[in-house]
Coordinates of C-alpha atoms and ligand atoms in Angstrom, one line a residue:
M1 CA 88.4 28.7 -18.9
K2 CA 86.0 30.7 -21.1
L3 CA 87.8 31.6 -24.2
V4 CA 87.0 33.7 -27.3
V5 CA 88.4 32.5 -30.6
T6 CA 88.3 35.1 -33.3
G7 CA 88.4 33.7 -36.8
G8 CA 87.4 30.3 -35.4
A9 CA 85.8 29.2 -38.7
G10 CA 89.1 29.5 -40.5
Y11 CA 91.6 26.7 -41.0
V12 CA 94.0 27.3 -38.1
G13 CA 91.4 29.0 -35.9
S14 CA 88.9 26.1 -36.1
V15 CA 91.6 23.4 -35.3
C16 CA 92.7 25.5 -32.3
A17 CA 89.1 25.9 -31.2
A18 CA 88.6 22.2 -31.3
T19 CA 91.8 21.6 -29.4
L20 CA 90.7 24.0 -26.7
I21 CA 87.4 22.2 -26.4
E22 CA 89.1 18.8 -26.2
A23 CA 91.2 20.3 -23.3
G24 CA 88.0 21.1 -21.4
H25 CA 87.6 24.8 -22.1
E26 CA 84.4 26.7 -23.0
V27 CA 84.8 28.3 -26.5
V28 CA 83.0 31.1 -28.2
V29 CA 83.9 31.5 -31.9
I30 CA 83.5 34.9 -33.6
D31 CA 83.8 34.8 -37.4
D32 CA 82.3 36.9 -40.2
L33 CA 82.6 33.9 -42.6
S34 CA 84.3 36.1 -45.2
T35 CA 87.0 33.4 -45.7
G36 CA 86.0 30.8 -43.1
N37 CA 83.6 27.9 -43.4
R38 CA 80.6 27.4 -41.1
Y39 CA 81.1 23.7 -41.1
A40 CA 84.6 24.1 -39.6
V41 CA 83.4 25.6 -36.3
P42 CA 83.7 22.7 -33.9
E43 CA 80.7 21.1 -32.3
G44 CA 80.7 22.3 -28.8
A45 CA 81.7 25.9 -29.6
A46 CA 79.2 28.7 -29.3
F47 CA 79.2 30.6 -32.7
V48 CA 78.6 34.3 -33.2
E49 CA 78.6 35.3 -36.9
G50 CA 79.6 38.9 -37.2
N51 CA 82.2 41.6 -37.6
L52 CA 84.6 41.5 -34.8
V53 CA 84.6 45.2 -34.2
D54 CA 80.7 45.2 -33.9
V55 CA 80.4 42.2 -31.6
A56 CA 83.5 42.5 -29.4
D57 CA 81.9 44.5 -26.6
E58 CA 78.9 42.3 -26.4
I59 CA 81.0 39.1 -26.2
L60 CA 83.7 40.4 -23.9
G61 CA 81.3 42.4 -21.7
G62 CA 79.8 39.5 -19.8
G63 CA 82.7 39.7 -17.3
D64 CA 83.4 36.0 -17.5
V65 CA 85.9 35.8 -20.5
D66 CA 89.3 34.5 -19.4
G67 CA 91.2 35.0 -22.6
V68 CA 91.2 35.6 -26.4
L69 CA 92.9 33.7 -29.2
H70 CA 93.0 36.1 -32.2
F71 CA 93.1 34.5 -35.6
A72 CA 90.7 36.7 -37.6
A73 CA 92.8 38.3 -40.3
R74 CA 93.4 38.9 -44.0
S75 CA 96.3 36.6 -44.9
L76 CA 97.0 36.6 -48.7
V77 CA 100.5 38.0 -49.4
G78 CA 99.8 38.9 -53.1
E79 CA 96.5 40.5 -52.3
S80 CA 98.2 42.6 -49.5
V81 CA 100.5 44.0 -52.2
E82 CA 97.7 44.9 -54.5
D83 CA 95.3 46.2 -51.9
P84 CA 97.3 47.2 -48.7
A85 CA 94.4 49.3 -47.3
K86 CA 92.4 46.1 -46.9
Y87 CA 95.2 44.7 -44.8
W88 CA 96.1 47.8 -42.7
H89 CA 92.4 48.3 -41.8
G90 CA 91.4 44.6 -41.8
N91 CA 94.3 43.5 -39.6
L92 CA 95.7 46.5 -37.6
D93 CA 92.5 48.5 -37.1
V94 CA 90.5 45.5 -36.2
T95 CA 93.1 44.2 -33.7
L96 CA 93.4 47.6 -32.0
S97 CA 89.7 47.6 -31.6
L98 CA 89.9 44.1 -30.1
L99 CA 92.7 45.1 -27.7
D100 CA 90.7 48.2 -26.6
A101 CA 87.6 46.1 -26.0
M102 CA 89.7 43.6 -24.0
R103 CA 91.0 46.5 -21.9
R104 CA 87.5 47.9 -21.3
H105 CA 86.2 44.6 -20.1
G106 CA 89.2 43.5 -18.1
V107 CA 90.2 40.6 -20.3
H108 CA 94.0 40.3 -19.8
S109 CA 95.2 37.2 -21.7
L110 CA 95.8 37.0 -25.5
V111 CA 97.3 34.6 -27.9
F112 CA 98.0 36.2 -31.3
S113 CA 98.3 34.4 -34.6
S114 CA 101.4 35.8 -36.3
T115 CA 103.6 34.7 -39.1
A116 CA 107.1 34.1 -40.4
A117 CA 106.3 36.9 -42.9
T118 CA 107.3 39.3 -40.2
Y119 CA 110.9 38.4 -40.8
G120 CA 111.1 38.7 -44.6
E121 CA 114.3 37.5 -46.3
P122 CA 116.4 35.9 -43.5
D123 CA 120.2 36.5 -43.2
V124 CA 120.6 33.2 -41.3
V125 CA 118.5 30.0 -41.1
P126 CA 117.1 28.5 -38.9
I127 CA 115.4 31.7 -38.0
T128 CA 115.3 32.6 -34.3
E129 CA 113.1 35.1 -32.7
D130 CA 115.9 37.7 -32.4
A131 CA 116.3 37.7 -36.2
A132 CA 115.8 41.1 -37.9
T133 CA 112.2 41.8 -38.9
R134 CA 112.1 43.2 -42.4
P135 CA 108.7 42.1 -43.9
T136 CA 108.7 42.1 -47.7
N137 CA 104.9 42.6 -48.1
P138 CA 102.1 44.5 -46.4
Y139 CA 100.7 41.3 -44.9
G140 CA 103.8 40.7 -42.8
A141 CA 104.1 44.4 -42.0
T142 CA 100.6 44.5 -40.5
K143 CA 101.4 41.5 -38.3
L144 CA 104.6 43.1 -37.2
A145 CA 102.9 46.4 -36.4
I146 CA 100.3 44.5 -34.3
D147 CA 103.2 42.8 -32.4
Y148 CA 104.5 46.3 -31.5
A149 CA 101.0 47.4 -30.4
I150 CA 100.7 44.2 -28.2
T151 CA 104.1 44.8 -26.6
S152 CA 103.1 48.3 -25.6
Y153 CA 99.7 47.3 -24.3
C154 CA 101.4 44.6 -22.2
N155 CA 103.8 47.1 -20.8
A156 CA 101.2 49.8 -20.0
Y157 CA 98.0 48.0 -19.3
G158 CA 99.0 44.7 -17.8
L159 CA 98.0 42.5 -20.8
G160 CA 99.6 39.1 -20.9
A161 CA 100.2 38.0 -24.5
T162 CA 102.0 35.5 -26.7
S163 CA 102.5 36.0 -30.4
L164 CA 103.1 32.8 -32.4
R165 CA 104.9 33.2 -35.7
Y166 CA 103.9 30.3 -37.9
F167 CA 106.0 28.9 -40.7
N168 CA 104.1 26.8 -43.3
V169 CA 101.0 25.3 -41.7
A170 CA 99.7 22.2 -43.3
G171 CA 97.8 19.0 -42.6
A172 CA 94.3 18.5 -41.2
H173 CA 92.7 17.5 -38.0
D174 CA 89.4 15.9 -37.3
G175 CA 87.7 16.7 -40.5
V176 CA 89.1 20.3 -40.7
G177 CA 91.8 21.3 -43.2
E178 CA 92.7 23.9 -45.7
N179 CA 89.8 24.9 -47.9
H180 CA 90.1 28.5 -49.1
L181 CA 88.1 30.0 -51.9
T182 CA 91.3 31.5 -53.2
E183 CA 94.0 28.9 -52.7
T184 CA 97.6 29.9 -53.0
H185 CA 99.4 27.4 -50.7
L186 CA 101.5 24.6 -52.2
I187 CA 100.2 21.4 -50.5
P188 CA 96.4 22.1 -51.1
I189 CA 97.1 23.1 -54.7
V190 CA 99.2 19.9 -55.3
L191 CA 96.4 17.8 -53.8
Q192 CA 93.9 19.6 -56.1
V193 CA 95.9 18.2 -59.0
A194 CA 95.7 14.7 -57.5
M195 CA 91.9 15.2 -57.2
G196 CA 91.7 16.1 -60.9
Y197 CA 90.6 19.7 -60.2
R198 CA 93.8 21.1 -61.8
E199 CA 95.9 19.8 -64.7
K200 CA 99.4 20.4 -63.2
I201 CA 101.3 22.2 -60.5
M202 CA 103.3 25.2 -61.4
V203 CA 106.7 25.2 -59.7
Y204 CA 107.7 28.8 -59.1
G205 CA 111.3 28.8 -60.1
D206 CA 114.0 26.0 -60.2
D207 CA 117.0 28.3 -60.1
W208 CA 117.0 29.2 -56.5
P209 CA 120.2 28.7 -54.5
T210 CA 118.9 25.5 -52.8
K211 CA 119.6 21.7 -53.0
D212 CA 117.4 21.2 -56.1
G213 CA 116.8 24.7 -57.2
T214 CA 113.3 25.0 -55.8
C215 CA 112.3 27.0 -52.6
V216 CA 112.7 25.3 -49.2
R217 CA 110.1 25.7 -46.5
D218 CA 109.4 24.4 -43.0
Y219 CA 106.0 22.6 -42.8
I220 CA 104.2 22.3 -39.5
H221 CA 101.2 20.2 -38.8
V222 CA 98.1 22.3 -37.8
R223 CA 97.4 20.1 -34.8
D224 CA 101.0 20.6 -33.4
L225 CA 100.5 24.3 -34.0
A226 CA 97.2 24.2 -32.0
D227 CA 99.0 22.5 -29.1
A228 CA 101.3 25.4 -28.9
H229 CA 98.4 27.8 -28.6
L230 CA 97.1 25.9 -25.6
L231 CA 100.6 26.0 -23.9
A232 CA 100.9 29.7 -24.6
L233 CA 97.5 30.5 -23.1
Q234 CA 98.2 28.5 -20.0
S235 CA 101.4 30.4 -19.3
N236 CA 100.5 34.0 -20.3
S237 CA 101.6 36.3 -17.6
P238 CA 100.3 39.9 -17.0
G239 CA 102.6 42.6 -18.3
T240 CA 104.6 40.2 -20.5
H241 CA 104.6 39.8 -24.3
R242 CA 106.4 36.7 -25.6
I243 CA 107.1 35.9 -29.2
Y244 CA 107.7 32.3 -30.4
N245 CA 108.5 30.8 -33.8
L246 CA 106.6 27.7 -34.7
G247 CA 107.9 25.2 -37.3
S248 CA 109.1 21.6 -37.4
G249 CA 112.7 22.6 -38.0
D250 CA 113.1 20.7 -41.2
G251 CA 113.3 22.2 -44.7
Y252 CA 111.6 20.6 -47.7
S253 CA 112.0 21.8 -51.3
V254 CA 109.0 22.3 -53.5
R255 CA 110.1 19.3 -55.5
E256 CA 110.4 17.2 -52.4
V257 CA 106.8 18.2 -51.3
I258 CA 105.5 17.2 -54.8
D259 CA 107.3 13.9 -54.5
V260 CA 105.8 13.1 -51.1
C261 CA 102.3 14.1 -52.5
R262 CA 102.9 11.6 -55.4
E263 CA 103.8 8.8 -52.9
V264 CA 100.8 9.5 -50.7
T265 CA 98.2 10.0 -53.5
G266 CA 99.5 7.5 -56.0
H267 CA 98.9 10.2 -58.7
P268 CA 101.7 11.2 -61.1
I269 CA 101.0 15.0 -60.4
P270 CA 102.4 16.7 -63.5
A271 CA 104.6 19.6 -62.7
E272 CA 105.8 22.5 -64.8
V273 CA 108.5 25.1 -64.0
A274 CA 107.2 28.6 -64.0
P275 CA 108.9 32.0 -63.3
R276 CA 109.7 32.8 -59.7
R277 CA 106.8 34.3 -57.6
A278 CA 107.5 37.8 -56.4
G279 CA 108.4 38.1 -52.8
D280 CA 109.3 34.4 -52.2
P281 CA 112.5 34.0 -50.1
A282 CA 114.6 31.0 -51.1
V283 CA 114.7 29.2 -47.7
L284 CA 112.5 29.6 -44.6
I285 CA 113.2 27.3 -41.7
A286 CA 112.2 28.0 -38.2
S287 CA 114.2 27.5 -35.0
S288 CA 111.5 26.6 -32.5
E289 CA 114.0 25.9 -29.7
K290 CA 112.6 28.8 -27.6
I291 CA 109.1 27.5 -27.3
R292 CA 110.4 24.0 -26.8
S293 CA 112.6 25.0 -23.9
D294 CA 110.3 27.6 -22.4
L295 CA 106.9 25.9 -22.7
G296 CA 107.8 22.3 -23.3
W297 CA 106.2 22.2 -26.7
D298 CA 106.9 18.9 -28.3
P299 CA 105.4 18.5 -31.8
T300 CA 104.7 14.9 -32.7
R301 CA 103.5 15.1 -36.3
T302 CA 106.7 16.5 -37.9
E303 CA 107.1 14.0 -40.7
L304 CA 106.1 15.5 -44.0
H305 CA 104.6 12.2 -45.1
R306 CA 102.2 12.3 -42.1
I307 CA 101.3 15.9 -42.7
V308 CA 100.4 15.2 -46.4
E309 CA 98.5 12.1 -45.5
D310 CA 96.2 14.0 -43.2
A311 CA 95.8 16.8 -45.7
W312 CA 95.0 14.2 -48.4
E313 CA 92.4 12.4 -46.2
F314 CA 90.7 15.7 -45.6
T315 CA 90.8 16.7 -49.3
R316 CA 89.3 13.4 -50.4
A317 CA 86.6 13.5 -47.7
L318 CA 85.7 17.1 -48.7
G319 CA 85.5 16.1 -52.4
D320 CA 83.3 18.3 -54.5
R321 CA 82.3 20.5 -51.5
S322 CA 85.8 21.9 -51.9
H323 CA 86.9 24.6 -54.3
S324 CA 85.2 23.1 -57.4
A325 CA 81.8 23.5 -55.9
R326 CA 82.5 27.0 -54.6
R327 CA 84.6 28.4 -57.4
Ligands
UDP401 N1 104.7 27.2 -54.7 C1 104.8 26.7 -56.0 N2 103.6 26.6 -56.7 C2 102.4 26.9 -56.2 C3 102.3 27.3 -54.9 C4 103.5 27.5 -54.1 O1 105.9 26.5 -56.5 O2 101.4 26.7 -56.9 C5 105.9 27.4 -53.9 C6 106.1 28.8 -53.4 O3 106.8 29.6 -54.4 C7 106.9 28.6 -52.2 C8 106.5 27.3 -51.6 O4 105.8 26.6 -52.7 O5 108.3 28.5 -52.5 C9 105.5 27.4 -50.5 O6 104.5 28.4 -50.9 P1 103.2 28.6 -50.1 O7 102.3 29.6 -50.8 O8 102.5 27.3 -49.7 O9 103.7 29.2 -48.7 P2 104.6 30.5 -48.3 O10 106.0 29.9 -48.1 O11 104.6 31.4 -49.5 O12 104.0 31.0 -47.1

């Protein structure tokens, strides 16, 4: 198939693009490089640098595109609270433009990169797809709004789509890992301490109602996540919008994550307790039973040790090209 990957220079988008190429598909990456890295675009993908809204017609207009995987988005929770306009325009407007371009050019298959942030604070864990959606920040709200739009486009215009709601994506694959100019995620920050780029890790609260008082999250390997995109794409059906959660199904506390990072890196990784971070739920664990039973998704890299090992290998290989060189 000929596939367009928006945001294919970003962390998740680039690993998915590489996975599609490995599976024998032709891939065109569109990315404006606002947060992505040119080096992350896999060899073998055609690359178009530009604003999605400006280039969508040109790329989709050839009449030979079979599907779109849409990753391009703004994705920082804190920033979305401070500057929601950037998120409503950057996520919702841009996606509506993409959906309309797909309609104009008869492209009827979409996989959408969504998030557990659409659920907000859960009543029950593990979280299933029929849990209430009450996002606690504009980022999650924009992704949820897009899901509503996709559902109605599927019903009215024959689009076949799958939204994948990611829990905590981590790890690396084939030289591509998390390398954001502004890093907010736990594992890359802890590994930056091990690299000597930061003095210590700040633990956001140790008085949560959890096993050791720190927040619990479900970490999923980026390559397992990519496999789910391929399965979703292969089974999209016109007029249908499916929504699946993606996690490993195990919860690890912040302290447990830091301990695993100590084991993997051999570094003492000093940690200091800081106040809670606004908007953090205590526990987020996915039920991914639905995608396992519907699509046969079978993640194989679910051990946190393995996930951190891959992230560490990437972080070391990147060395000074990482945040320190770009900060
Ligand atoms: N966290 C932390 N210190 C950091 C970064 C994150 O204690 O420097 C905690 C955060 O409060 C959350 C967990 O680690 O409980 C995972 O945070 P992350 O930002 O990686 O993912 P999120 O669950 O917010 O999507």
